[in-house]
Amino acid sequence: MAEETIVLRVQRYRPEQDSDPYFQDYEVPYRKDWVVLDALNWIKEYKDGTLSFRWSCRMGVCGSCGMMVNGRPRLTCNTFLREFYPNPITVEPLVNFDIERDLVICMDTFLEKLKKVKPWIIRREVKSPEEGPYNQTPAQLYRYKQFSMCINCMLCYAACPVVGMHPEFLGPAALALGVRYLLDSRDQGWNERMEEVGSHEGVWGCTFVGECSEVCPKHVDPAAAIQQGKVLATLDWFKRWLMPWGQK
Amino acid sequence: MARSNEPAVWSLFAAGGALTALVLPIHVLLFVFLVPFGVLAGDPDALLAFLRHPLFRLYAFVLCCLGLVHAAHRLRFTLVDLGLHGLAVPIAWICYLGAVLGTVVALYAVIVL
Amino acid sequence: MRRPYHRSYPKDWWLRHPHYRRFMLRELTSVFVAYFAFWTICLLFQASRGPEQLAAFLTTMRKPGWLIWHAIGLLAVLFHTYTWFETAPKVLAVRIGEKRVPDRVIVGAQWVAFVVVAAVFFALLRLAG
Ligand code: SF4
Ligand code: FES
């Protein structure tokens, strides 16, 4: 009995020899319980060892296996072949990023953007470990918890047209993280963080397309975080105009 | 990077968006459809008295002003998104100036009414 | 060797996915928001010229061409209302203690307000004659 197969159209780009990316078709065994990442690993193991792609956990927590699957940004470790079978599946590197090699993207710009929103707790005076933790009530925790679930998979960047058109836009994940710290009762870095989050490259670059929240595998809802960031920035702005003396 | 002054227009955009979402469909249904067909306020004198009521003047002015600012702000970004990247600055000027001009005309209209 | 390959963003991105097309439609409702503000200003100017002028203006609005145009506009502003109400809970996350008020409660409350406003407007015009 002939084995069932499915075709993967994979975008290739090897910087030392290819001037432009091109597509290569691979016929892989079709298994109901295989995800796209399983198929890629099978190709690498049995067909073509030169194919490059990132992955690690295979269970949707590390955020490294994001690719365009039939034009949509997806985690390849939780996208099953059966969703597309018997049609061929096109796999490309995430859009809105430069391509490092094959399915691997350059994440330098993303890491720069993450750093800009200062994703750590800023304190005027830092407690020593002996003095104990910064306590927080459950209600205070729930204000930002959803926005802290991000796994940095960058699917939202590939989904966002503003990122595509304006590369300087800080983008969904970084801004959701910035807003997450603005909403954290333990944080005292409001002013310096608002300089970034409340800038033109920050929340004000967003036109609320909302696609970031559609593709986010962790239901972070970065679009909501950004709109709430706009509200925070607006309140902040009015406070500064109405009570200029109230600034620390 | 620095904090943007965008909140000045965004707050008006949001206020206009909320107000028009709440009242514009019914406003249009009443004044653009039902009133011309005489279903409501069929007598022109009675309608005129209604329109001249100070509260209606205030309402009409606020609706036109906020509606225009809301639309100007939205269109400004939409036109750029549609591909007019090089024209972002003139588009912003035209949109906001149009809204300001419309607001002045609306103010004049509710005064001379 | 590092030689990052840069892809440019397609100009017709907003045609490429149903969600993007819906977004573009939502944004373009602003054209009709502006138009009806303009129409209202016209109504006020016609009214300022007396009852006959006002009646003539309103009669013109019964012509089929105007009706079709305005019907499209009414659909557009209704779509604006629908999308605005739908996205409001994302902008204003209302919390009571540890719980977030469910989105559908906020959306529903806005539709209730919409109906109340509609009833009040209708009643006021009814009283006017
Ligand atoms: S916000 Fe969601 S889609 Fe974006 S990087 Fe984080 S987990 Fe991925
Ligand atoms: S491999 Fe870790 S998220 Fe897919």
Short mmCIF file of C-alpha atoms and ligand atoms in Angstrom, two decimals:
data_model
loop_
_atom_site.label_atom_id
_atom_site.label_comp_id
_atom_site.label_asym_id
_atom_site.label_seq_id
_atom_site.Cartn_x
_atom_site.Cartn_y
_atom_site.Cartn_z
CA MET A 1 0.00 0.00 0.00
CA ALA A 2 1.38 3.35 -1.02
CA GLU A 3 2.06 5.71 1.82
CA GLU A 4 0.01 8.90 1.91
CA THR A 5 2.12 11.99 1.31
CA ILE A 6 1.77 15.74 1.34
CA VAL A 7 3.84 18.40 -0.44
CA LEU A 8 5.62 21.12 1.48
CA ARG A 9 6.61 24.15 -0.61
CA VAL A 10 9.45 25.59 1.41
CA GLN A 11 11.09 28.94 0.78
CA ARG A 12 14.87 28.67 0.59
CA TYR A 13 17.56 31.32 0.83
CA ARG A 14 21.22 30.53 1.32
CA PRO A 15 23.09 33.84 1.53
CA GLU A 16 26.40 32.45 0.28
CA GLN A 17 24.96 31.25 -3.02
CA ASP A 18 21.41 32.52 -3.67
CA SER A 19 20.79 36.11 -4.71
CA ASP A 20 17.03 35.75 -4.10
CA PRO A 21 14.81 33.35 -2.19
CA TYR A 22 13.11 30.58 -4.18
CA PHE A 23 10.72 27.72 -3.46
CA GLN A 24 11.62 24.07 -3.17
CA ASP A 25 9.01 21.30 -3.04
CA TYR A 26 9.42 18.34 -0.71
CA GLU A 27 7.16 15.33 -0.59
CA VAL A 28 6.80 14.18 3.00
CA PRO A 29 4.84 11.36 4.62
CA TYR A 30 1.42 12.43 5.78
CA ARG A 31 0.52 11.54 9.36
CA LYS A 32 -2.62 12.74 11.08
CA ASP A 33 -0.74 13.60 14.26
CA TRP A 34 2.12 15.45 12.56
CA VAL A 35 2.54 19.19 12.77
CA VAL A 36 4.35 21.30 10.14
CA LEU A 37 7.44 21.30 12.32
CA ASP A 38 7.49 17.47 12.33
CA ALA A 39 7.43 17.53 8.53
CA LEU A 40 10.31 20.06 8.43
CA ASN A 41 12.34 17.91 10.80
CA TRP A 42 11.65 14.87 8.62
CA ILE A 43 12.94 16.78 5.59
CA LYS A 44 16.06 17.81 7.46
CA GLU A 45 16.65 14.25 8.68
CA TYR A 46 15.95 12.27 5.50
CA LYS A 47 15.86 14.59 2.50
CA ASP A 48 17.91 17.74 2.81
CA GLY A 49 20.21 18.49 5.71
CA THR A 50 20.87 22.00 4.45
CA LEU A 51 17.40 23.28 5.34
CA SER A 52 17.56 25.75 8.24
CA PHE A 53 14.80 26.67 10.68
CA ARG A 54 14.42 27.48 14.36
CA TRP A 55 12.62 25.39 16.93
CA SER A 56 13.07 24.15 20.45
CA CYS A 57 10.21 23.13 22.71
CA ARG A 58 7.74 21.57 20.24
CA MET A 59 4.91 22.51 22.60
CA GLY A 60 4.09 26.14 21.94
CA VAL A 61 5.99 27.71 24.82
CA CYS A 62 9.40 28.75 23.51
CA GLY A 63 8.18 30.90 20.63
CA SER A 64 10.97 30.04 18.22
CA CYS A 65 9.14 28.11 15.48
CA GLY A 66 6.99 30.92 14.02
CA MET A 67 6.70 30.85 10.21
CA MET A 68 4.25 31.81 7.49
CA VAL A 69 2.11 28.75 6.81
CA ASN A 70 0.01 29.31 3.70
CA GLY A 71 0.48 33.02 4.17
CA ARG A 72 -0.54 33.19 7.82
CA PRO A 73 1.85 33.61 10.76
CA ARG A 74 1.68 30.39 12.80
CA LEU A 75 3.64 28.39 15.34
CA THR A 76 4.66 25.40 13.23
CA CYS A 77 4.69 23.16 16.29
CA ASN A 78 0.96 23.52 16.81
CA THR A 79 -0.15 23.70 13.18
CA PHE A 80 -1.23 20.24 12.06
CA LEU A 81 -0.77 18.90 8.54
CA ARG A 82 -4.35 17.61 8.66
CA GLU A 83 -5.60 21.21 8.58
CA PHE A 84 -4.43 21.40 4.94
CA TYR A 85 -4.27 17.82 3.67
CA PRO A 86 -4.37 16.85 0.80
CA ASN A 87 -3.41 20.33 -0.47
CA PRO A 88 0.21 21.42 -0.52
CA ILE A 89 1.47 23.61 2.31
CA THR A 90 3.57 26.69 1.66
CA VAL A 91 6.10 27.53 4.36
CA GLU A 92 7.93 30.86 4.37
CA PRO A 93 9.90 32.82 6.95
CA LEU A 94 7.84 35.33 8.96
CA VAL A 95 7.17 38.46 6.92
CA ASN A 96 8.17 41.95 8.12
CA PHE A 97 11.60 40.63 9.07
CA ASP A 98 14.73 40.26 6.98
CA ILE A 99 15.70 36.69 6.14
CA GLU A 100 18.85 35.31 7.70
CA ARG A 101 18.72 31.96 5.90
CA ASP A 102 15.91 29.72 4.64
CA LEU A 103 13.15 29.95 7.28
CA VAL A 104 15.28 31.77 9.82
CA ILE A 105 14.61 35.49 10.25
CA CYS A 106 16.83 38.28 11.60
CA MET A 107 15.46 39.21 14.99
CA ASP A 108 17.88 42.06 15.75
CA THR A 109 15.25 44.77 15.16
CA PHE A 110 12.79 42.98 17.44
CA LEU A 111 15.30 42.65 20.27
CA GLU A 112 16.17 46.35 19.97
CA LYS A 113 12.49 47.25 20.23
CA LEU A 114 11.99 45.02 23.26
CA LYS A 115 14.86 46.74 25.03
CA LYS A 116 13.40 50.18 24.33
CA VAL A 117 10.35 49.65 26.53
CA LYS A 118 12.62 48.63 29.46
CA PRO A 119 10.93 45.32 30.23
CA TRP A 120 11.98 45.11 33.86
CA ILE A 121 10.75 46.59 37.11
CA ILE A 122 12.22 50.01 37.71
CA ARG A 123 12.51 51.15 41.34
CA ARG A 124 13.72 54.44 42.73
CA GLU A 125 15.33 52.49 45.53
CA VAL A 126 15.98 48.82 44.99
CA LYS A 127 15.29 46.50 47.90
CA SER A 128 17.95 43.97 48.86
CA PRO A 129 16.84 40.32 48.79
CA GLU A 130 16.83 40.28 52.63
CA GLU A 131 14.21 43.01 52.70
CA GLY A 132 11.81 40.68 50.94
CA PRO A 133 9.78 40.84 47.74
CA TYR A 134 7.64 43.66 46.38
CA ASN A 135 4.19 42.49 47.39
CA GLN A 136 1.17 42.68 45.17
CA THR A 137 -2.49 41.79 45.63
CA PRO A 138 -4.21 39.42 43.18
CA ALA A 139 -6.29 42.36 41.89
CA GLN A 140 -3.07 44.28 41.12
CA LEU A 141 -1.63 41.22 39.40
CA TYR A 142 -4.68 40.69 37.20
CA ARG A 143 -4.43 44.23 35.82
CA TYR A 144 -1.44 43.20 33.69
CA LYS A 145 -1.24 39.40 33.86
CA GLN A 146 -2.65 38.75 30.38
CA PHE A 147 -0.12 41.14 28.83
CA SER A 148 2.76 39.31 30.51
CA MET A 149 2.06 35.94 28.85
CA CYS A 150 4.03 36.76 25.68
CA ILE A 151 6.52 34.15 24.42
CA ASN A 152 8.23 36.49 21.90
CA CYS A 153 7.23 34.39 18.92
CA MET A 154 6.88 37.54 16.75
CA LEU A 155 3.78 36.26 14.96
CA CYS A 156 2.11 39.56 15.78
CA TYR A 157 4.89 41.46 13.97
CA ALA A 158 4.30 39.39 10.86
CA ALA A 159 0.55 40.09 11.12
CA CYS A 160 0.87 43.84 11.57
CA PRO A 161 0.69 46.04 8.44
CA VAL A 162 2.01 49.03 10.38
CA VAL A 163 5.20 47.10 11.17
CA GLY A 164 5.44 46.26 7.47
CA MET A 165 5.01 49.85 6.33
CA HIS A 166 6.80 51.66 9.15
CA PRO A 167 9.76 49.60 10.37
CA GLU A 168 10.41 52.08 13.19
CA PHE A 169 7.07 51.21 14.87
CA LEU A 170 7.85 49.43 18.15
CA GLY A 171 5.19 46.84 17.35
CA PRO A 172 2.63 44.75 19.23
CA ALA A 173 4.70 42.51 21.53
CA ALA A 174 7.11 45.23 22.69
CA LEU A 175 4.27 47.69 23.34
CA ALA A 176 2.16 45.09 25.15
CA LEU A 177 5.17 44.50 27.36
CA GLY A 178 5.64 48.23 27.92
CA VAL A 179 1.98 48.60 28.90
CA ARG A 180 2.30 45.55 31.12
CA TYR A 181 4.94 47.41 33.17
CA LEU A 182 2.95 50.66 33.14
CA LEU A 183 0.10 48.69 34.73
CA ASP A 184 2.31 46.96 37.31
CA SER A 185 1.81 48.37 40.81
CA ARG A 186 5.41 47.52 41.75
CA ASP A 187 6.91 49.59 38.96
CA GLN A 188 8.11 53.16 39.47
CA GLY A 189 9.47 53.79 35.99
CA TRP A 190 6.30 55.40 34.58
CA ASN A 191 7.97 58.55 33.27
CA GLU A 192 10.94 57.03 31.48
CA ARG A 193 8.82 54.22 30.09
CA MET A 194 6.13 56.59 28.87
CA GLU A 195 8.78 58.43 26.83
CA GLU A 196 8.96 55.32 24.64
CA VAL A 197 5.46 53.83 24.92
CA GLY A 198 3.81 57.24 24.43
CA SER A 199 5.94 58.26 21.44
CA HIS A 200 5.08 58.32 17.73
CA GLU A 201 6.99 55.07 17.29
CA GLY A 202 5.10 53.72 20.29
CA VAL A 203 1.34 53.30 20.76
CA TRP A 204 0.58 56.26 18.47
CA GLY A 205 1.90 54.39 15.46
CA CYS A 206 -0.93 51.87 15.84
CA THR A 207 -4.06 52.20 13.69
CA PHE A 208 -5.81 49.32 15.49
CA VAL A 209 -5.95 46.83 12.65
CA GLY A 210 -6.22 44.23 15.40
CA GLU A 211 -4.63 41.36 13.47
CA CYS A 212 -1.88 40.94 16.10
CA SER A 213 -4.47 39.72 18.58
CA GLU A 214 -5.98 37.36 16.02
CA VAL A 215 -2.71 35.49 15.44
CA CYS A 216 -1.29 35.56 18.97
CA PRO A 217 -1.01 31.93 20.17
CA LYS A 218 -1.01 33.00 23.83
CA HIS A 219 -4.07 35.29 23.77
CA VAL A 220 -1.97 38.18 24.96
CA ASP A 221 -4.26 40.53 23.01
CA PRO A 222 -1.54 43.06 22.20
CA ALA A 223 -4.09 45.22 20.36
CA ALA A 224 -5.99 45.71 23.60
CA ALA A 225 -2.75 46.46 25.46
CA ILE A 226 -1.87 49.14 22.91
CA GLN A 227 -5.31 50.79 23.02
CA GLN A 228 -5.13 50.83 26.81
CA GLY A 229 -1.65 52.29 26.42
CA LYS A 230 -3.20 55.09 24.35
CA VAL A 231 -5.65 55.80 27.14
CA LEU A 232 -2.84 55.85 29.71
CA ALA A 233 -0.72 58.14 27.50
CA THR A 234 -3.69 60.46 27.01
CA LEU A 235 -4.43 60.72 30.73
CA ASP A 236 -0.73 61.32 31.29
CA TRP A 237 -0.69 64.07 28.68
CA PHE A 238 -3.68 65.90 30.15
CA LYS A 239 -2.25 65.62 33.64
CA ARG A 240 0.97 67.23 32.46
CA TRP A 241 -0.88 70.09 30.84
CA LEU A 242 -3.37 70.68 33.62
CA MET A 243 -1.01 70.18 36.53
CA PRO A 244 2.53 70.93 35.33
CA TRP A 245 3.56 71.36 38.96
CA GLY A 246 2.58 67.77 39.76
CA GLN A 247 5.62 66.30 37.98
CA LYS A 248 8.12 64.33 39.98
CA MET B 1 12.12 59.21 21.51
CA ALA B 2 9.77 61.60 23.15
CA ARG B 3 6.22 61.67 24.32
CA SER B 4 3.92 62.62 21.50
CA ASN B 5 1.23 65.31 21.50
CA GLU B 6 -1.08 62.88 19.73
CA PRO B 7 -3.38 62.70 22.81
CA ALA B 8 -4.69 66.17 21.90
CA VAL B 9 -6.30 64.88 18.69
CA TRP B 10 -6.76 61.28 19.73
CA SER B 11 -9.05 62.25 22.60
CA LEU B 12 -11.21 64.26 20.17
CA PHE B 13 -11.11 61.38 17.68
CA ALA B 14 -12.28 58.97 20.36
CA ALA B 15 -14.98 61.34 21.62
CA GLY B 16 -16.20 61.85 18.05
CA GLY B 17 -16.12 58.14 17.34
CA ALA B 18 -18.15 57.35 20.44
CA LEU B 19 -20.69 60.13 19.85
CA THR B 20 -21.23 59.29 16.18
CA ALA B 21 -21.46 55.55 16.96
CA LEU B 22 -24.18 56.30 19.47
CA VAL B 23 -26.28 58.87 17.60
CA LEU B 24 -25.35 59.09 13.91
CA PRO B 25 -27.39 56.12 12.60
CA ILE B 26 -30.55 57.34 14.30
CA HIS B 27 -29.74 60.93 13.32
CA VAL B 28 -29.52 59.87 9.69
CA LEU B 29 -32.61 57.68 9.86
CA LEU B 30 -34.66 60.52 11.29
CA PHE B 31 -33.44 63.60 9.42
CA VAL B 32 -32.30 62.09 6.13
CA PHE B 33 -35.12 59.56 5.69
CA LEU B 34 -38.16 59.97 7.95
CA VAL B 35 -38.38 63.78 8.05
CA PRO B 36 -38.18 64.30 4.24
CA PHE B 37 -41.00 61.77 3.83
CA GLY B 38 -43.09 63.58 6.41
CA VAL B 39 -43.27 60.57 8.71
CA LEU B 40 -42.06 62.86 11.48
CA ALA B 41 -42.29 66.66 11.79
CA GLY B 42 -44.13 66.93 8.48
CA ASP B 43 -45.00 70.58 9.04
CA PRO B 44 -42.02 72.77 7.97
CA ASP B 45 -42.80 75.43 10.59
CA ALA B 46 -42.83 72.91 13.40
CA LEU B 47 -39.61 71.38 12.08
CA LEU B 48 -38.03 74.81 11.90
CA ALA B 49 -38.97 75.49 15.50
CA PHE B 50 -37.42 72.18 16.49
CA LEU B 51 -34.18 72.90 14.66
CA ARG B 52 -33.99 76.38 16.19
CA HIS B 53 -34.27 75.13 19.74
CA PRO B 54 -31.06 76.06 21.58
CA LEU B 55 -30.49 72.44 22.62
CA PHE B 56 -30.73 71.24 19.02
CA ARG B 57 -28.29 73.94 17.91
CA LEU B 58 -25.84 72.82 20.58
CA TYR B 59 -26.32 69.17 19.66
CA ALA B 60 -25.87 69.82 15.93
CA PHE B 61 -22.73 71.83 16.51
CA VAL B 62 -21.13 69.22 18.77
CA LEU B 63 -22.09 66.40 16.40
CA CYS B 64 -20.65 68.15 13.34
CA CYS B 65 -17.49 69.30 15.07
CA LEU B 66 -16.60 65.99 16.73
CA GLY B 67 -17.76 63.97 13.72
CA LEU B 68 -15.50 65.95 11.40
CA VAL B 69 -12.48 65.70 13.70
CA HIS B 70 -13.07 61.97 14.09
CA ALA B 71 -13.28 61.48 10.34
CA ALA B 72 -10.27 63.72 9.63
CA HIS B 73 -8.08 61.80 12.05
CA ARG B 74 -9.15 58.42 10.68
CA LEU B 75 -8.83 59.39 7.03
CA ARG B 76 -5.44 60.88 7.63
CA PHE B 77 -4.02 57.47 8.54
CA THR B 78 -6.15 55.51 6.10
CA LEU B 79 -5.00 57.48 3.07
CA VAL B 80 -1.39 56.88 4.05
CA ASP B 81 -2.09 53.17 4.65
CA LEU B 82 -3.63 52.97 1.18
CA GLY B 83 -0.23 53.83 -0.26
CA LEU B 84 0.24 57.62 -0.16
CA HIS B 85 3.29 57.35 2.10
CA GLY B 86 5.13 60.29 0.61
CA LEU B 87 2.19 62.62 1.20
CA ALA B 88 1.69 61.92 4.91
CA VAL B 89 2.34 65.52 6.03
CA PRO B 90 0.17 67.37 3.47
CA ILE B 91 -2.60 64.80 3.99
CA ALA B 92 -2.58 65.44 7.73
CA TRP B 93 -2.78 69.22 7.14
CA ILE B 94 -5.62 68.94 4.63
CA CYS B 95 -7.64 66.60 6.86
CA TYR B 96 -7.32 68.63 10.05
CA LEU B 97 -7.76 71.98 8.29
CA GLY B 98 -10.89 70.60 6.64
CA ALA B 99 -12.25 69.61 10.05
CA VAL B 100 -11.46 73.01 11.55
CA LEU B 101 -13.03 74.79 8.60
CA GLY B 102 -16.13 72.59 8.83
CA THR B 103 -16.37 73.34 12.54
CA VAL B 104 -16.29 77.10 11.90
CA VAL B 105 -18.96 76.77 9.22
CA ALA B 106 -21.09 74.62 11.54
CA LEU B 107 -20.76 77.25 14.27
CA TYR B 108 -21.87 79.95 11.83
CA ALA B 109 -24.77 77.76 10.67
CA VAL B 110 -26.18 77.15 14.14
CA ILE B 111 -25.88 80.88 14.95
CA VAL B 112 -27.66 82.23 11.85
CA LEU B 113 -30.29 79.47 11.97
CA MET C 1 28.26 34.57 6.19
CA ARG C 2 25.55 37.11 6.92
CA ARG C 3 23.65 38.69 4.05
CA PRO C 4 20.11 39.40 5.29
CA TYR C 5 17.53 39.41 2.53
CA HIS C 6 15.07 42.28 2.68
CA ARG C 7 11.50 41.89 1.42
CA SER C 8 9.43 44.98 0.72
CA TYR C 9 5.88 45.26 1.99
CA PRO C 10 3.16 44.90 -0.68
CA LYS C 11 1.26 48.13 -1.41
CA ASP C 12 -2.00 46.19 -1.78
CA TRP C 13 -1.69 44.57 1.65
CA TRP C 14 -5.21 45.70 2.61
CA LEU C 15 -6.70 43.55 -0.15
CA ARG C 16 -4.85 40.43 0.87
CA HIS C 17 -6.88 39.10 3.78
CA PRO C 18 -10.57 39.37 4.76
CA HIS C 19 -9.55 40.88 8.12
CA TYR C 20 -7.54 43.59 6.38
CA ARG C 21 -10.41 44.33 4.01
CA ARG C 22 -12.78 44.61 6.94
CA PHE C 23 -10.35 46.98 8.65
CA MET C 24 -10.22 49.16 5.56
CA LEU C 25 -14.02 49.25 5.34
CA ARG C 26 -14.19 50.21 9.00
CA GLU C 27 -11.77 53.08 8.48
CA LEU C 28 -13.57 54.26 5.34
CA THR C 29 -16.84 54.65 7.24
CA SER C 30 -15.25 57.93 8.30
CA VAL C 31 -15.98 59.26 4.81
CA PHE C 32 -19.69 58.95 5.54
CA VAL C 33 -19.34 60.29 9.07
CA ALA C 34 -17.82 63.41 7.52
CA TYR C 35 -20.44 63.44 4.76
CA PHE C 36 -23.41 63.36 7.15
CA ALA C 37 -21.83 66.10 9.27
CA PHE C 38 -21.62 68.12 6.06
CA TRP C 39 -25.21 67.20 5.12
CA THR C 40 -26.41 68.35 8.55
CA ILE C 41 -24.66 71.69 8.06
CA CYS C 42 -26.46 72.01 4.71
CA LEU C 43 -29.76 71.24 6.42
CA LEU C 44 -29.11 74.02 8.92
CA PHE C 45 -28.29 76.54 6.18
CA GLN C 46 -31.42 75.63 4.22
CA ALA C 47 -33.46 75.98 7.41
CA SER C 48 -32.01 79.43 8.02
CA ARG C 49 -33.51 80.52 4.68
CA GLY C 50 -37.07 79.88 5.83
CA PRO C 51 -39.72 77.14 5.75
CA GLU C 52 -40.15 77.07 1.93
CA GLN C 53 -36.46 76.57 1.29
CA LEU C 54 -36.32 73.92 3.99
CA ALA C 55 -39.29 72.07 2.46
CA ALA C 56 -37.72 72.24 -1.00
CA PHE C 57 -34.44 70.83 0.32
CA LEU C 58 -36.25 67.98 2.04
CA THR C 59 -38.25 67.21 -1.12
CA THR C 60 -35.00 66.91 -3.09
CA MET C 61 -33.85 64.30 -0.59
CA ARG C 62 -36.73 62.05 -1.68
CA LYS C 63 -35.19 61.57 -5.15
CA PRO C 64 -34.07 57.98 -5.80
CA GLY C 65 -30.45 58.93 -6.44
CA TRP C 66 -30.16 60.65 -3.08
CA LEU C 67 -32.01 57.81 -1.37
CA ILE C 68 -29.62 55.17 -2.70
CA TRP C 69 -26.59 57.24 -1.77
CA HIS C 70 -27.93 57.87 1.72
CA ALA C 71 -28.91 54.23 2.19
CA ILE C 72 -25.29 53.27 1.50
CA GLY C 73 -24.26 55.94 3.98
CA LEU C 74 -26.64 54.66 6.62
CA LEU C 75 -25.18 51.16 6.28
CA ALA C 76 -21.70 52.64 6.61
CA VAL C 77 -22.46 54.55 9.80
CA LEU C 78 -24.19 51.47 11.22
CA PHE C 79 -21.03 49.51 10.49
CA HIS C 80 -19.09 52.24 12.28
CA THR C 81 -21.38 51.83 15.29
CA TYR C 82 -21.04 48.06 15.23
CA THR C 83 -17.24 48.08 15.04
CA TRP C 84 -16.92 50.88 17.58
CA PHE C 85 -19.06 49.08 20.16
CA GLU C 86 -17.25 45.82 19.45
CA THR C 87 -13.78 47.28 20.07
CA ALA C 88 -14.70 49.46 23.07
CA PRO C 89 -14.05 46.71 25.66
CA LYS C 90 -10.48 46.41 24.41
CA VAL C 91 -9.86 50.11 24.93
CA LEU C 92 -11.58 50.38 28.31
CA ALA C 93 -10.92 47.24 30.31
CA VAL C 94 -13.44 47.65 33.12
CA ARG C 95 -12.53 45.74 36.25
CA ILE C 96 -14.46 44.98 39.37
CA GLY C 97 -11.98 43.72 41.94
CA GLU C 98 -10.06 40.84 40.43
CA LYS C 99 -12.59 40.20 37.68
CA ARG C 100 -12.75 41.85 34.32
CA VAL C 101 -16.25 42.75 33.18
CA PRO C 102 -16.96 40.39 30.23
CA ASP C 103 -16.74 42.01 26.80
CA ARG C 104 -20.29 41.12 25.90
CA VAL C 105 -21.63 43.01 28.93
CA ILE C 106 -19.86 46.19 27.78
CA VAL C 107 -20.95 45.68 24.17
CA GLY C 108 -24.52 44.98 25.30
CA ALA C 109 -24.62 48.06 27.53
CA GLN C 110 -23.67 50.22 24.56
CA TRP C 111 -26.45 48.78 22.43
CA VAL C 112 -28.91 49.46 25.24
CA ALA C 113 -27.71 53.07 25.29
CA PHE C 114 -28.08 53.16 21.51
CA VAL C 115 -31.72 52.07 21.70
CA VAL C 116 -32.50 54.50 24.52
CA VAL C 117 -30.99 57.40 22.56
CA ALA C 118 -32.93 56.35 19.46
CA ALA C 119 -36.20 56.25 21.42
CA VAL C 120 -35.55 59.67 22.96
CA PHE C 121 -34.72 61.26 19.58
CA PHE C 122 -37.81 59.71 18.05
CA ALA C 123 -40.05 60.87 20.88
CA LEU C 124 -38.69 64.43 20.77
CA LEU C 125 -39.29 64.76 17.05
CA ARG C 126 -42.73 63.26 17.52
CA LEU C 127 -43.57 65.89 20.12
CA ALA C 128 -42.34 68.60 17.76
CA GLY C 129 -45.15 67.78 15.37
S1 SF4 D 1 2.19 39.08 21.77
FE1 SF4 D 1 1.52 36.99 21.16
S2 SF4 D 1 1.99 36.92 18.96
FE2 SF4 D 1 3.14 38.64 19.77
S3 SF4 D 1 5.18 37.82 20.26
FE3 SF4 D 1 3.93 37.69 22.15
S4 SF4 D 1 3.03 35.65 22.14
FE4 SF4 D 1 3.78 36.03 20.05
S1 FES D 2 8.94 24.93 19.03
FE1 FES D 2 8.63 26.11 20.84
S2 FES D 2 6.84 27.25 20.31
FE2 FES D 2 7.06 25.90 18.62
#
